Tab-separated table of C-alpha atoms and ligand atoms in Angstrom:
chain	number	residue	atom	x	y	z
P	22	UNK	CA	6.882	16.730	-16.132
P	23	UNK	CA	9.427	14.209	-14.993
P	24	UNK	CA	9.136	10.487	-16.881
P	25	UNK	CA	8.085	9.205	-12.991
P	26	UNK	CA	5.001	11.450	-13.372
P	27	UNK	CA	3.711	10.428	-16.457
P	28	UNK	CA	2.276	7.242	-15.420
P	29	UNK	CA	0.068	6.488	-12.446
P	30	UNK	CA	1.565	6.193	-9.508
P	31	UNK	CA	1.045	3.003	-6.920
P	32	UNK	CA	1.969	2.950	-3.204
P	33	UNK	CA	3.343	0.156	-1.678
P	34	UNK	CA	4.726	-1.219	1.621
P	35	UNK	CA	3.725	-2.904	4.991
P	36	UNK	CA	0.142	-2.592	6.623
P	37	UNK	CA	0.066	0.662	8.210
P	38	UNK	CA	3.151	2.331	6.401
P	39	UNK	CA	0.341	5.476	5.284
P	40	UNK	CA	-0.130	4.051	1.888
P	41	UNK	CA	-4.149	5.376	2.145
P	42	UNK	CA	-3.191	8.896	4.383
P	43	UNK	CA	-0.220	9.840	2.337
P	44	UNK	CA	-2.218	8.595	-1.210
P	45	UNK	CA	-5.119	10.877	-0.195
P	46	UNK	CA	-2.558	13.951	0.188
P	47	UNK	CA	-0.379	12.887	-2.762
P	48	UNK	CA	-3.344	12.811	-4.862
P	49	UNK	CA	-4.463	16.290	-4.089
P	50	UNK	CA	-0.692	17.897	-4.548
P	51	UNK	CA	-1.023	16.422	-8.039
P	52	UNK	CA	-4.688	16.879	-8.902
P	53	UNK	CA	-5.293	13.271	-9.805
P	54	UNK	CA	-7.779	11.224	-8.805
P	55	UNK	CA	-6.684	8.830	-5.424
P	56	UNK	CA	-7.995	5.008	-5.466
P	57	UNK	CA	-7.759	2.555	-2.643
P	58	UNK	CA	-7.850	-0.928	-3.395
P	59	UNK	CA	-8.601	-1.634	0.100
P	60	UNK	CA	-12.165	0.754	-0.234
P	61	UNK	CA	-12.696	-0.705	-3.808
P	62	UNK	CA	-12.995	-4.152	-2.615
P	63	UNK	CA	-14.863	-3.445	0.478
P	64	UNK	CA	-17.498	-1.178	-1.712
P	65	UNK	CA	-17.558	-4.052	-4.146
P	66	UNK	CA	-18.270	-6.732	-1.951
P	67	UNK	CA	-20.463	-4.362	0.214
P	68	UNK	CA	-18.312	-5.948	3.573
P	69	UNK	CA	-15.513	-4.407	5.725
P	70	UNK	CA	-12.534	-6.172	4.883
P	71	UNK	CA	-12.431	-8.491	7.985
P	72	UNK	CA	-15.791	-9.690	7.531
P	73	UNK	CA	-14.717	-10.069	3.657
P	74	UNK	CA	-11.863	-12.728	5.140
P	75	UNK	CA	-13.873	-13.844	7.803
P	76	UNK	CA	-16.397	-14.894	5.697
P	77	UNK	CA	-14.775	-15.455	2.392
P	78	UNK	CA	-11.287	-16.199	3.407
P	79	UNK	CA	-7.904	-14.154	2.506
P	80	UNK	CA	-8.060	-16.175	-1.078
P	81	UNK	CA	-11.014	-14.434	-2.079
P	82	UNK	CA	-9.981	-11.355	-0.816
P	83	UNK	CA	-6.687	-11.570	-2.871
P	84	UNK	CA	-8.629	-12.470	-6.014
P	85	UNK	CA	-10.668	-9.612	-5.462
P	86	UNK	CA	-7.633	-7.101	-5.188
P	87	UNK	CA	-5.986	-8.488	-8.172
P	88	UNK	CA	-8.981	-7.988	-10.292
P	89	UNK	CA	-9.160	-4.642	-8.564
P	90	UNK	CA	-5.929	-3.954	-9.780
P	91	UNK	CA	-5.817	-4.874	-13.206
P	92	UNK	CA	-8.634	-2.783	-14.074
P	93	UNK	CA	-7.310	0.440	-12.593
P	94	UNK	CA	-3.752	0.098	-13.171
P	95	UNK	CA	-4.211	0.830	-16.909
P	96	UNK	CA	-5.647	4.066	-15.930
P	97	UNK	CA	-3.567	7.824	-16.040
P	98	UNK	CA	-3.399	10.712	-13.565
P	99	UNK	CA	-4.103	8.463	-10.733
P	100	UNK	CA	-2.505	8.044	-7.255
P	101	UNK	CA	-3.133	4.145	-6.212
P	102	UNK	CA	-2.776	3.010	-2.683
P	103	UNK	CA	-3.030	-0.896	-2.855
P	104	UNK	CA	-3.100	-3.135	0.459
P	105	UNK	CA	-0.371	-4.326	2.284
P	106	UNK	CA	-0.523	-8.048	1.069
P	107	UNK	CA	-0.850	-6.950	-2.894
P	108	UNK	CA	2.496	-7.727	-3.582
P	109	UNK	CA	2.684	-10.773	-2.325
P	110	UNK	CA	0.583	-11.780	-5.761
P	111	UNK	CA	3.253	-12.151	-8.736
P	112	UNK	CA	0.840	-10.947	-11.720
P	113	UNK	CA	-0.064	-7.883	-9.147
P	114	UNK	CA	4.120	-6.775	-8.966
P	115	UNK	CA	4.012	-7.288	-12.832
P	116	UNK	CA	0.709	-5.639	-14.059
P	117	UNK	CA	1.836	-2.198	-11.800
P	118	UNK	CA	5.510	-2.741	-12.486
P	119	UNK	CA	4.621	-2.310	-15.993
P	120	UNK	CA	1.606	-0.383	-15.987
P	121	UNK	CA	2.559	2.612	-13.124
P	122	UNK	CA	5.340	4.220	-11.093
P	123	UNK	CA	5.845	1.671	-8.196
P	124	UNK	CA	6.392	4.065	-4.640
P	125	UNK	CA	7.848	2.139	-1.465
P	126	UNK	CA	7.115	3.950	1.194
P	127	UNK	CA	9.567	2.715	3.676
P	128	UNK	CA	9.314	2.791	7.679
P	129	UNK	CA	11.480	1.304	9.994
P	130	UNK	CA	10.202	-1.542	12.838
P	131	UNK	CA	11.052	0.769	15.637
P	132	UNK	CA	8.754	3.807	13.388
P	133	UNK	CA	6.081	0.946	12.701
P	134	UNK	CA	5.343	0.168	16.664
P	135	UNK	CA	3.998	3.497	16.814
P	136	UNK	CA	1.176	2.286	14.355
P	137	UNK	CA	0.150	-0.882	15.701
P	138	UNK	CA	-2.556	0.475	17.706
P	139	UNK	CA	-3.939	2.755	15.665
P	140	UNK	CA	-4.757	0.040	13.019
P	141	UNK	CA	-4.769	-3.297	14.681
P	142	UNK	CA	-8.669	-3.854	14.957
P	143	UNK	CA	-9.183	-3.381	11.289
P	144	UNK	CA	-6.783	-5.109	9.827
P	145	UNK	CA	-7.345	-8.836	10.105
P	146	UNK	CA	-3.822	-10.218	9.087
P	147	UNK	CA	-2.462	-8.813	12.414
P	148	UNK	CA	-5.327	-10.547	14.565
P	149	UNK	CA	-4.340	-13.772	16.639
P	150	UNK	CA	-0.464	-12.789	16.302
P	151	UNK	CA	2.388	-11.825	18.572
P	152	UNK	CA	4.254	-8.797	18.798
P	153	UNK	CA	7.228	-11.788	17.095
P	154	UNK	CA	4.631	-12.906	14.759
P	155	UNK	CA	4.149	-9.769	13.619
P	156	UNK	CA	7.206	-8.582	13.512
P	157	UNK	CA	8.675	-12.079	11.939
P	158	UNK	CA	5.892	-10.928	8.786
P	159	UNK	CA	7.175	-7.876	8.615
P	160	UNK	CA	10.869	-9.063	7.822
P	161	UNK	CA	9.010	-11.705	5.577
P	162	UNK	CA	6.752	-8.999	3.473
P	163	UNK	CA	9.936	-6.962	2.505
P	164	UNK	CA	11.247	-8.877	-0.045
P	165	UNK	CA	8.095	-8.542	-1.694
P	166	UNK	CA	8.755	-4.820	-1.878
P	167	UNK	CA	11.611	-4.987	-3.362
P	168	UNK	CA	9.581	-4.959	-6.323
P	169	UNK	CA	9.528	-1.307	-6.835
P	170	UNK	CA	10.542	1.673	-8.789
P	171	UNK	CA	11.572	4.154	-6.230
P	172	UNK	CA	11.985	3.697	-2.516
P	173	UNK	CA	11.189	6.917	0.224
P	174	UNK	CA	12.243	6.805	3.733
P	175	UNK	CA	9.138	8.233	5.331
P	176	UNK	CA	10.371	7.323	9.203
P	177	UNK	CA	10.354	10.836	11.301
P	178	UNK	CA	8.086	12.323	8.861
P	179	UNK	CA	4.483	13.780	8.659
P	180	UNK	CA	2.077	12.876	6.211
P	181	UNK	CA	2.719	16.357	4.262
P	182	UNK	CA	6.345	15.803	5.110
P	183	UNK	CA	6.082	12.048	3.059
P	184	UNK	CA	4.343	13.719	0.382
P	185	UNK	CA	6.809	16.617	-0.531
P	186	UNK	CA	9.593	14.027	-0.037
P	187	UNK	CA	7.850	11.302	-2.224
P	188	UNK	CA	7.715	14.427	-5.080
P	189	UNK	CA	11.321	15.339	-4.236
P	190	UNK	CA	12.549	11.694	-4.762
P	191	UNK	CA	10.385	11.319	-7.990
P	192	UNK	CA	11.611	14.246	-9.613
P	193	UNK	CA	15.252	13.235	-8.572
P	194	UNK	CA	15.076	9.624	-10.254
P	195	UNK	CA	14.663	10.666	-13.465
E	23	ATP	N1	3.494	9.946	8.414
E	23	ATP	C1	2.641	9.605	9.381
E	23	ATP	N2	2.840	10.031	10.630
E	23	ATP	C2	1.987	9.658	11.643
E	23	ATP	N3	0.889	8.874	11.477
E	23	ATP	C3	0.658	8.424	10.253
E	23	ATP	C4	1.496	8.758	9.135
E	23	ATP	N4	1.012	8.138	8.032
E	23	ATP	C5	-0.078	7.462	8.442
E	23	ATP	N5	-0.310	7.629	9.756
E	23	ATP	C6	-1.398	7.022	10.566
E	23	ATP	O1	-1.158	5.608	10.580
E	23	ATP	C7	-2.378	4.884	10.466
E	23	ATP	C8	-2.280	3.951	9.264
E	23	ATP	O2	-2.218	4.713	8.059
E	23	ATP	P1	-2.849	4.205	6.697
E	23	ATP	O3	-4.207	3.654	6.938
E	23	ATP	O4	-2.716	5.313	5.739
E	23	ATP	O5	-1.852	3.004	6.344
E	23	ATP	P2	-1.853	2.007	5.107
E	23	ATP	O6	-0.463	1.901	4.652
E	23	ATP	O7	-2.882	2.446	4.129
E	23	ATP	O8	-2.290	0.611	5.744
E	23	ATP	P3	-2.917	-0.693	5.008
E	23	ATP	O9	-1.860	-1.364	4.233
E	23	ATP	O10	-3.307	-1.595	6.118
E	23	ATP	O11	-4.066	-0.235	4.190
E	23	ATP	C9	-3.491	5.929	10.336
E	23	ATP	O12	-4.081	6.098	11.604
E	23	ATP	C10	-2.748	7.204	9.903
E	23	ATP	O13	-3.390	8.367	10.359
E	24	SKM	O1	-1.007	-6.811	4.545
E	24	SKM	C1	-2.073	-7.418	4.270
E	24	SKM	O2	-2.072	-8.627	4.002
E	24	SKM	C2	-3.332	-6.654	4.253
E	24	SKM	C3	-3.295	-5.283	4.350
E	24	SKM	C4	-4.504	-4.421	4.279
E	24	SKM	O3	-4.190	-3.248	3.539
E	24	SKM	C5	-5.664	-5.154	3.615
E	24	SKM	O4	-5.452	-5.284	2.221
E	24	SKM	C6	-5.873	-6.507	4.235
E	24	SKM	O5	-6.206	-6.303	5.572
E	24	SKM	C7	-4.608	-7.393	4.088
E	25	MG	MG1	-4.573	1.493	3.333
């Protein structure tokens, strides 16, 4: 097995890249056990994540998903989607720098349109903001995810297509 696949692996990249689709699938090529952050905090706190920063406010959320994090990272044989806005938390780039195999998954603006509506409603960071604003955050979240180990080009590409080329590019960076 290839030194990429010895550790867990973590999936990164903007809000609706397929972090949680393409996690689920990765997961099951490998026969490891897939983890959300997203679904961990929400089960934890017993609240969908807008209500969580509704109510609680995005700091509490992101305290949440960092203790979320730290706990699971340490774990093997495990494919870990985390949130969109995880890296934006230094100790959360360094615990799964360190602990995992950091995955990009990397889409293009013009690839990401295609997303917006299928994920808008649930995902509260989007809410209240332009098609600029959101687009001006996307530019902004990238250098966050520079912090990575490998990077995949998933634009034009299926959710099975992402997974065999996420295994292709893992085995080829060793
Ligand atoms: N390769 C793909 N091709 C087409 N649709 C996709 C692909 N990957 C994911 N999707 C669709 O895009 C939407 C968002 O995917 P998903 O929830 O997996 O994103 P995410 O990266 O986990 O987002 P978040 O950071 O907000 O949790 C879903 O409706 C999913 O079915
Ligand atoms: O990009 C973000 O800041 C977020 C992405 C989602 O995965 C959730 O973690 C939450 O909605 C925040
Ligand atoms: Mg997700």
């Amino acid at each position: 097995m290839g030194r990429h696949l010895e550790q867990s692996i973590v999936l990164i990249g903007f809000m609706g890249v397929g972090k949680t689709s393409v996690g689920k699938s990765l997961a099951e090529k490998l026969n490891w056990k897939f983890i959300d952050t997203d679904e961990e905090i929400e089960k934890e706190l017993n609240l969908p994540a807008t209500e969580i920063f509704r109510t609680f406010g995005e700091k509490v959320f992101r305290a949440k998903e960092k203790e979320v994090i730290e706990r699971i990272s340490h774990e093997k044989n495990k494919v870990i989607s985390v949130g969109g806005g995880a890296f934006l938390q230094k100790e959360v780039r360094a615990i799964c720098l360190e602990n995992c195999t950091v995955v990009l998954l990397d889409l293009s603006w013009d690839h990401w349109l295609d997303r917006l509506p299928l994920i808008i409603e649930t995902r509260p960071v989007l809410h209240n903001r332009s098609l600029d604003d959101i687009q001006q955050l996307y530019e902004e979240r990238k250098s966050t995810y520079n912090y990575h180990h490998v990077k995949v080009d998933i634009d034009e590409r299926s959710i099975e297509e992402a997974v065999d080329q996420i295994m292709n590019d893992l085995t080829a960076a060793n």
